[in-house]
């Protein structure tokens, strides 16, 4: 009986899976068009899976091994089952391999079960709790049913007496396994992540993210420009169907592992945001329905089951509730911790900014100080609404060389909006003294500089961003310099990664941009700076999101600190796992309340290291962390630490021949020993 | 900025209230970039929060690129179009506006107290009121209700005081910074909104033509020196009324008596001779 039943079961499960796949693809195709290389993308899947995805999964060794055992076993078992049981190929060798594959899968499923007893809070429950059992059902069912083919049990054992009964039970187990693994894969069960995930890897919106055989950096963090010249087009994402189809596909790939949730500073602070839930809400919206079936942690303070949406309905309602509340979107600091951590390579920040763009550009609804800041940026080119002609007032005594006088310089020093902030002016002064000590040929734009557009862009105001960026590009095109150096990681990121797309053939905008820590490190390596020994207390270092995760610069700041003689006491969350200070993405401007403040949590991380001082490299981080009430560690920018330790060689010391004669004439004896 | 929907004034007029808002080209005080004028934008805001009101925007001036950008600032508040009464640069816009208002027959005309560019004398609403024969109210803080051709409004007085007034419509009301701030202007609607040019004769402003215009000289600001010992005294001094304490309040007097009193005062002060 099983010989006839098994192929029927297998092929009907496959057929149902195929129907489900078509339906799922149609859900994704509701999105806006986005062209991708189909064949090339599909060919890339194995590499992207084995190299890039595993690079992320491997950060958690346990689940990485589990996944290799389970998924590897399943893929092999499924293929062989089709050949052996579906097509009836009676090969003992294949059967033995099939046994091995199902065994591996079974061991994997035991590990999955162990991880889930009890499940950590970041994992989703609901249907996910039955997944280990379904995996076992599939692996055990396939294992037992293959025993006769492998020659371990006699052929025909399932055909008489007790065998009949066993066959019935076995069939039921296999139906369960097939149902979850084949049918569930395309009809929205937990296994959907495998189907959508593979295609997501193939058609990812940022193919630059993936490594290739040539090696090198593969990072893609700049936001993509919005086309503003189309008169009728809606700006940003209002409805789920306004995402591009491959974004929708990406949302569908989520495995609800909650790694993003565990890393999200806004979630930890009790602000109404959970990146995992947000992605799931997009899935709910794309398919239509309510979030009542969601079985993970909710947005803090927002019970599950009150929101619903459909592909062509608004995500954020002007009044009342639909799929997501606006404050959820405005809680994000765009720190990218979620994206960095996501094993499915989902782009949360892109999605959040896409939706913010609609709220700002179409609804005119940027919360709290948002509208004021944007108005200031439009009218005065800086977020504080200061007189743009007063940009250089802080440096009246520094006699800074201006690009408009010099026309060219080795280094263009991008000062950023910190020029209006007294705290950051200290950092800038320190950095300028470092540049002078190393005798660097530098110049500033002075009053010709404008805000880089970072805040405007993260607040969704793409129009103001592009206007600022284009004018800055125009200004920069008038001067010659070999690199731009800045103390502000946000300007750094925008100039380096986001201006390029707005350049024109006449005014290309591909600059060599460096953060001041990178540049100082180069100066140190070149032996152009000498330092006194470090005498202060213990020091830790806070990685700014826009320097670290956005641009992969983790080492230069640490190298500089090492050169100063400082041994960095690392925080538990540092490097690519650094916790945001709460200052990015316009979050201090939109200021969505939570249970605690993000900078307080970060200073708690600092306190745990016992460090007396935290070195930073960003004006936002400085401001956020210094805003934490005392007693707390002192906060100093790397530039300040370097400037404090400088041994300034005076011109006299460097050229001894011009040394003035000592006051008392020395005896000739001493001069020629 | 979330706008409080609950305190919208109810309009009891059966077919909705017809509100016209006069808008001008603004100018940022620091950078002199053109923008929506702050007070006019507040007037638009007030019109938009009147429930059931149909709002139309009027601007008399030139159809120029730079002006267009400023006018689009109003469109971005969620307005479909601005009627642009085309005028030559040196024109007196009062007759053209008066004609347009007579024709459009709105019940309520809202505008800022004073423009941010050109003469900025703040007299235009008065001249319009005179030309149309409508009452005018200044410093409008809120429209509480509109009923049977009468509006109950709150007028802002110095130092946060409010006065409730009832005026017969149609009327002109000016709005200053005591009115609620204008909502954010969104780029999308601003870009898509329409400017509807209307042809109109421009009458040359003879008086203006005779004037000599030159940039204002920066004048030193007089420092208010407060000699006081305690913070309380300083606060009192800062919050104190600026006037000299003279004057009188007239109530329940006939218009003639009132006019007489004002006339007498102006003579005393040497304003009239
Ligand atoms: S970018 Fe940062 S704040 Fe925003 S959702 Fe991701 S982890 Fe949370
Ligand atoms: S979005 Fe990514 S990290 Fe977050 S739960 Fe889904 S798969 Fe996991």
PDB file of N, CA, C and O in Angstrom, chain A residues 76-102:
ATOM      1  N   UNK A  76      18.588  17.487   1.166  1.00  0.00           N
ATOM      2  CA  UNK A  76      19.041  16.220   0.595  1.00  0.00           C
ATOM      3  C   UNK A  76      17.927  15.170   0.686  1.00  0.00           C
ATOM      4  O   UNK A  76      17.614  14.477  -0.293  1.00  0.00           O
ATOM      5  N   UNK A  77      17.321  15.089   1.877  1.00  0.00           N
ATOM      6  CA  UNK A  77      16.277  14.084   2.080  1.00  0.00           C
ATOM      7  C   UNK A  77      15.111  14.323   1.131  1.00  0.00           C
ATOM      8  O   UNK A  77      14.564  13.372   0.552  1.00  0.00           O
ATOM      9  N   UNK A  78      14.745  15.569   0.951  1.00  0.00           N
ATOM     10  CA  UNK A  78      13.595  15.859   0.093  1.00  0.00           C
ATOM     11  C   UNK A  78      13.900  15.447  -1.340  1.00  0.00           C
ATOM     12  O   UNK A  78      13.069  14.791  -1.998  1.00  0.00           O
ATOM     13  N   UNK A  79      15.073  15.806  -1.818  1.00  0.00           N
ATOM     14  CA  UNK A  79      15.423  15.451  -3.202  1.00  0.00           C
ATOM     15  C   UNK A  79      15.448  13.939  -3.374  1.00  0.00           C
ATOM     16  O   UNK A  79      14.877  13.388  -4.322  1.00  0.00           O
ATOM     17  N   UNK A  80      16.109  13.260  -2.420  1.00  0.00           N
ATOM     18  CA  UNK A  80      16.220  11.804  -2.537  1.00  0.00           C
ATOM     19  C   UNK A  80      14.856  11.136  -2.384  1.00  0.00           C
ATOM     20  O   UNK A  80      14.566  10.148  -3.055  1.00  0.00           O
ATOM     21  N   UNK A  81      14.039  11.676  -1.498  1.00  0.00           N
ATOM     22  CA  UNK A  81      12.712  11.080  -1.307  1.00  0.00           C
ATOM     23  C   UNK A  81      11.928  11.125  -2.605  1.00  0.00           C
ATOM     24  O   UNK A  81      11.222  10.177  -2.961  1.00  0.00           O
ATOM     25  N   UNK A  82      12.067  12.229  -3.338  1.00  0.00           N
ATOM     26  CA  UNK A  82      11.356  12.332  -4.611  1.00  0.00           C
ATOM     27  C   UNK A  82      11.865  11.256  -5.572  1.00  0.00           C
ATOM     28  O   UNK A  82      11.088  10.565  -6.233  1.00  0.00           O
ATOM     29  N   UNK A  83      13.188  11.095  -5.579  1.00  0.00           N
ATOM     30  CA  UNK A  83      13.760  10.107  -6.504  1.00  0.00           C
ATOM     31  C   UNK A  83      13.410   8.691  -6.061  1.00  0.00           C
ATOM     32  O   UNK A  83      12.898   7.883  -6.846  1.00  0.00           O
ATOM     33  N   UNK A  84      13.659   8.401  -4.790  1.00  0.00           N
ATOM     34  CA  UNK A  84      13.523   7.023  -4.313  1.00  0.00           C
ATOM     35  C   UNK A  84      12.064   6.620  -4.150  1.00  0.00           C
ATOM     36  O   UNK A  84      11.632   5.588  -4.658  1.00  0.00           O
ATOM     37  N   UNK A  85      11.309   7.467  -3.461  1.00  0.00           N
ATOM     38  CA  UNK A  85       9.933   7.063  -3.170  1.00  0.00           C
ATOM     39  C   UNK A  85       8.952   7.605  -4.188  1.00  0.00           C
ATOM     40  O   UNK A  85       7.951   6.960  -4.476  1.00  0.00           O
ATOM     41  N   UNK A  86       9.249   8.761  -4.718  1.00  0.00           N
ATOM     42  CA  UNK A  86       8.328   9.348  -5.693  1.00  0.00           C
ATOM     43  C   UNK A  86       8.438   8.630  -7.021  1.00  0.00           C
ATOM     44  O   UNK A  86       7.440   8.175  -7.588  1.00  0.00           O
ATOM     45  N   UNK A  87       9.649   8.521  -7.514  1.00  0.00           N
ATOM     46  CA  UNK A  87       9.837   7.894  -8.826  1.00  0.00           C
ATOM     47  C   UNK A  87      10.111   6.405  -8.696  1.00  0.00           C
ATOM     48  O   UNK A  87      10.220   5.699  -9.698  1.00  0.00           O
ATOM     49  N   UNK A  88      10.243   5.945  -7.441  1.00  0.00           N
ATOM     50  CA  UNK A  88      10.382   4.513  -7.225  1.00  0.00           C
ATOM     51  C   UNK A  88      11.713   3.925  -7.664  1.00  0.00           C
ATOM     52  O   UNK A  88      11.793   2.773  -8.065  1.00  0.00           O
ATOM     53  N   UNK A  89      12.767   4.698  -7.617  1.00  0.00           N
ATOM     54  CA  UNK A  89      14.082   4.179  -8.000  1.00  0.00           C
ATOM     55  C   UNK A  89      14.596   3.305  -6.855  1.00  0.00           C
ATOM     56  O   UNK A  89      14.866   3.791  -5.769  1.00  0.00           O
ATOM     57  N   UNK A  90      14.721   2.016  -7.121  1.00  0.00           N
ATOM     58  CA  UNK A  90      15.032   1.093  -6.044  1.00  0.00           C
ATOM     59  C   UNK A  90      16.532   0.957  -5.896  1.00  0.00           C
ATOM     60  O   UNK A  90      17.132  -0.013  -6.330  1.00  0.00           O
ATOM     61  N   UNK A  91      17.166   1.941  -5.314  1.00  0.00           N
ATOM     62  CA  UNK A  91      18.622   1.877  -5.189  1.00  0.00           C
ATOM     63  C   UNK A  91      18.996   1.861  -3.722  1.00  0.00           C
ATOM     64  O   UNK A  91      18.642   2.783  -2.971  1.00  0.00           O
ATOM     65  N   UNK A  92      19.665   0.823  -3.292  1.00  0.00           N
ATOM     66  CA  UNK A  92      20.034   0.713  -1.882  1.00  0.00           C
ATOM     67  C   UNK A  92      20.997   1.822  -1.484  1.00  0.00           C
ATOM     68  O   UNK A  92      20.915   2.367  -0.375  1.00  0.00           O
ATOM     69  N   UNK A  93      21.891   2.222  -2.416  1.00  0.00           N
ATOM     70  CA  UNK A  93      22.869   3.263  -2.082  1.00  0.00           C
ATOM     71  C   UNK A  93      22.147   4.569  -1.772  1.00  0.00           C
ATOM     72  O   UNK A  93      22.359   5.203  -0.726  1.00  0.00           O
ATOM     73  N   UNK A  94      21.250   4.956  -2.700  1.00  0.00           N
ATOM     74  CA  UNK A  94      20.500   6.187  -2.473  1.00  0.00           C
ATOM     75  C   UNK A  94      19.712   6.087  -1.176  1.00  0.00           C
ATOM     76  O   UNK A  94      19.610   7.060  -0.412  1.00  0.00           O
ATOM     77  N   UNK A  95      19.154   4.944  -0.935  1.00  0.00           N
ATOM     78  CA  UNK A  95      18.364   4.765   0.282  1.00  0.00           C
ATOM     79  C   UNK A  95      19.243   4.988   1.516  1.00  0.00           C
ATOM     80  O   UNK A  95      18.827   5.621   2.481  1.00  0.00           O
ATOM     81  N   UNK A  96      20.462   4.467   1.452  1.00  0.00           N
ATOM     82  CA  UNK A  96      21.362   4.673   2.593  1.00  0.00           C
ATOM     83  C   UNK A  96      21.679   6.158   2.772  1.00  0.00           C
ATOM     84  O   UNK A  96      21.706   6.668   3.900  1.00  0.00           O
ATOM     85  N   UNK A  97      21.904   6.846   1.655  1.00  0.00           N
ATOM     86  CA  UNK A  97      22.166   8.287   1.771  1.00  0.00           C
ATOM     87  C   UNK A  97      20.947   8.985   2.364  1.00  0.00           C
ATOM     88  O   UNK A  97      21.053   9.867   3.223  1.00  0.00           O
ATOM     89  N   UNK A  98      19.779   8.544   1.899  1.00  0.00           N
ATOM     90  CA  UNK A  98      18.534   9.134   2.416  1.00  0.00           C
ATOM     91  C   UNK A  98      18.421   8.899   3.920  1.00  0.00           C
ATOM     92  O   UNK A  98      18.031   9.792   4.687  1.00  0.00           O
ATOM     93  N   UNK A  99      18.807   7.723   4.348  1.00  0.00           N
ATOM     94  CA  UNK A  99      18.773   7.440   5.787  1.00  0.00           C
ATOM     95  C   UNK A  99      19.701   8.405   6.533  1.00  0.00           C
ATOM     96  O   UNK A  99      19.344   8.953   7.581  1.00  0.00           O
ATOM     97  N   UNK A 100      20.878   8.595   5.952  1.00  0.00           N
ATOM     98  CA  UNK A 100      21.845   9.491   6.606  1.00  0.00           C
ATOM     99  C   UNK A 100      21.279  10.912   6.677  1.00  0.00           C
ATOM    100  O   UNK A 100      21.363  11.595   7.717  1.00  0.00           O
ATOM    101  N   UNK A 101      20.681  11.356   5.572  1.00  0.00           N
ATOM    102  CA  UNK A 101      20.143  12.717   5.529  1.00  0.00           C
ATOM    103  C   UNK A 101      19.046  12.894   6.569  1.00  0.00           C
ATOM    104  O   UNK A 101      19.009  13.892   7.301  1.00  0.00           O
ATOM    105  N   UNK A 102      18.147  11.915   6.655  1.00  0.00           N
ATOM    106  CA  UNK A 102      17.051  12.057   7.622  1.00  0.00           C
ATOM    107  C   UNK A 102      17.590  11.985   9.041  1.00  0.00           C
ATOM    108  O   UNK A 102      17.077  12.661   9.935  1.00  0.00           O
TER     109      UNK A 102
END
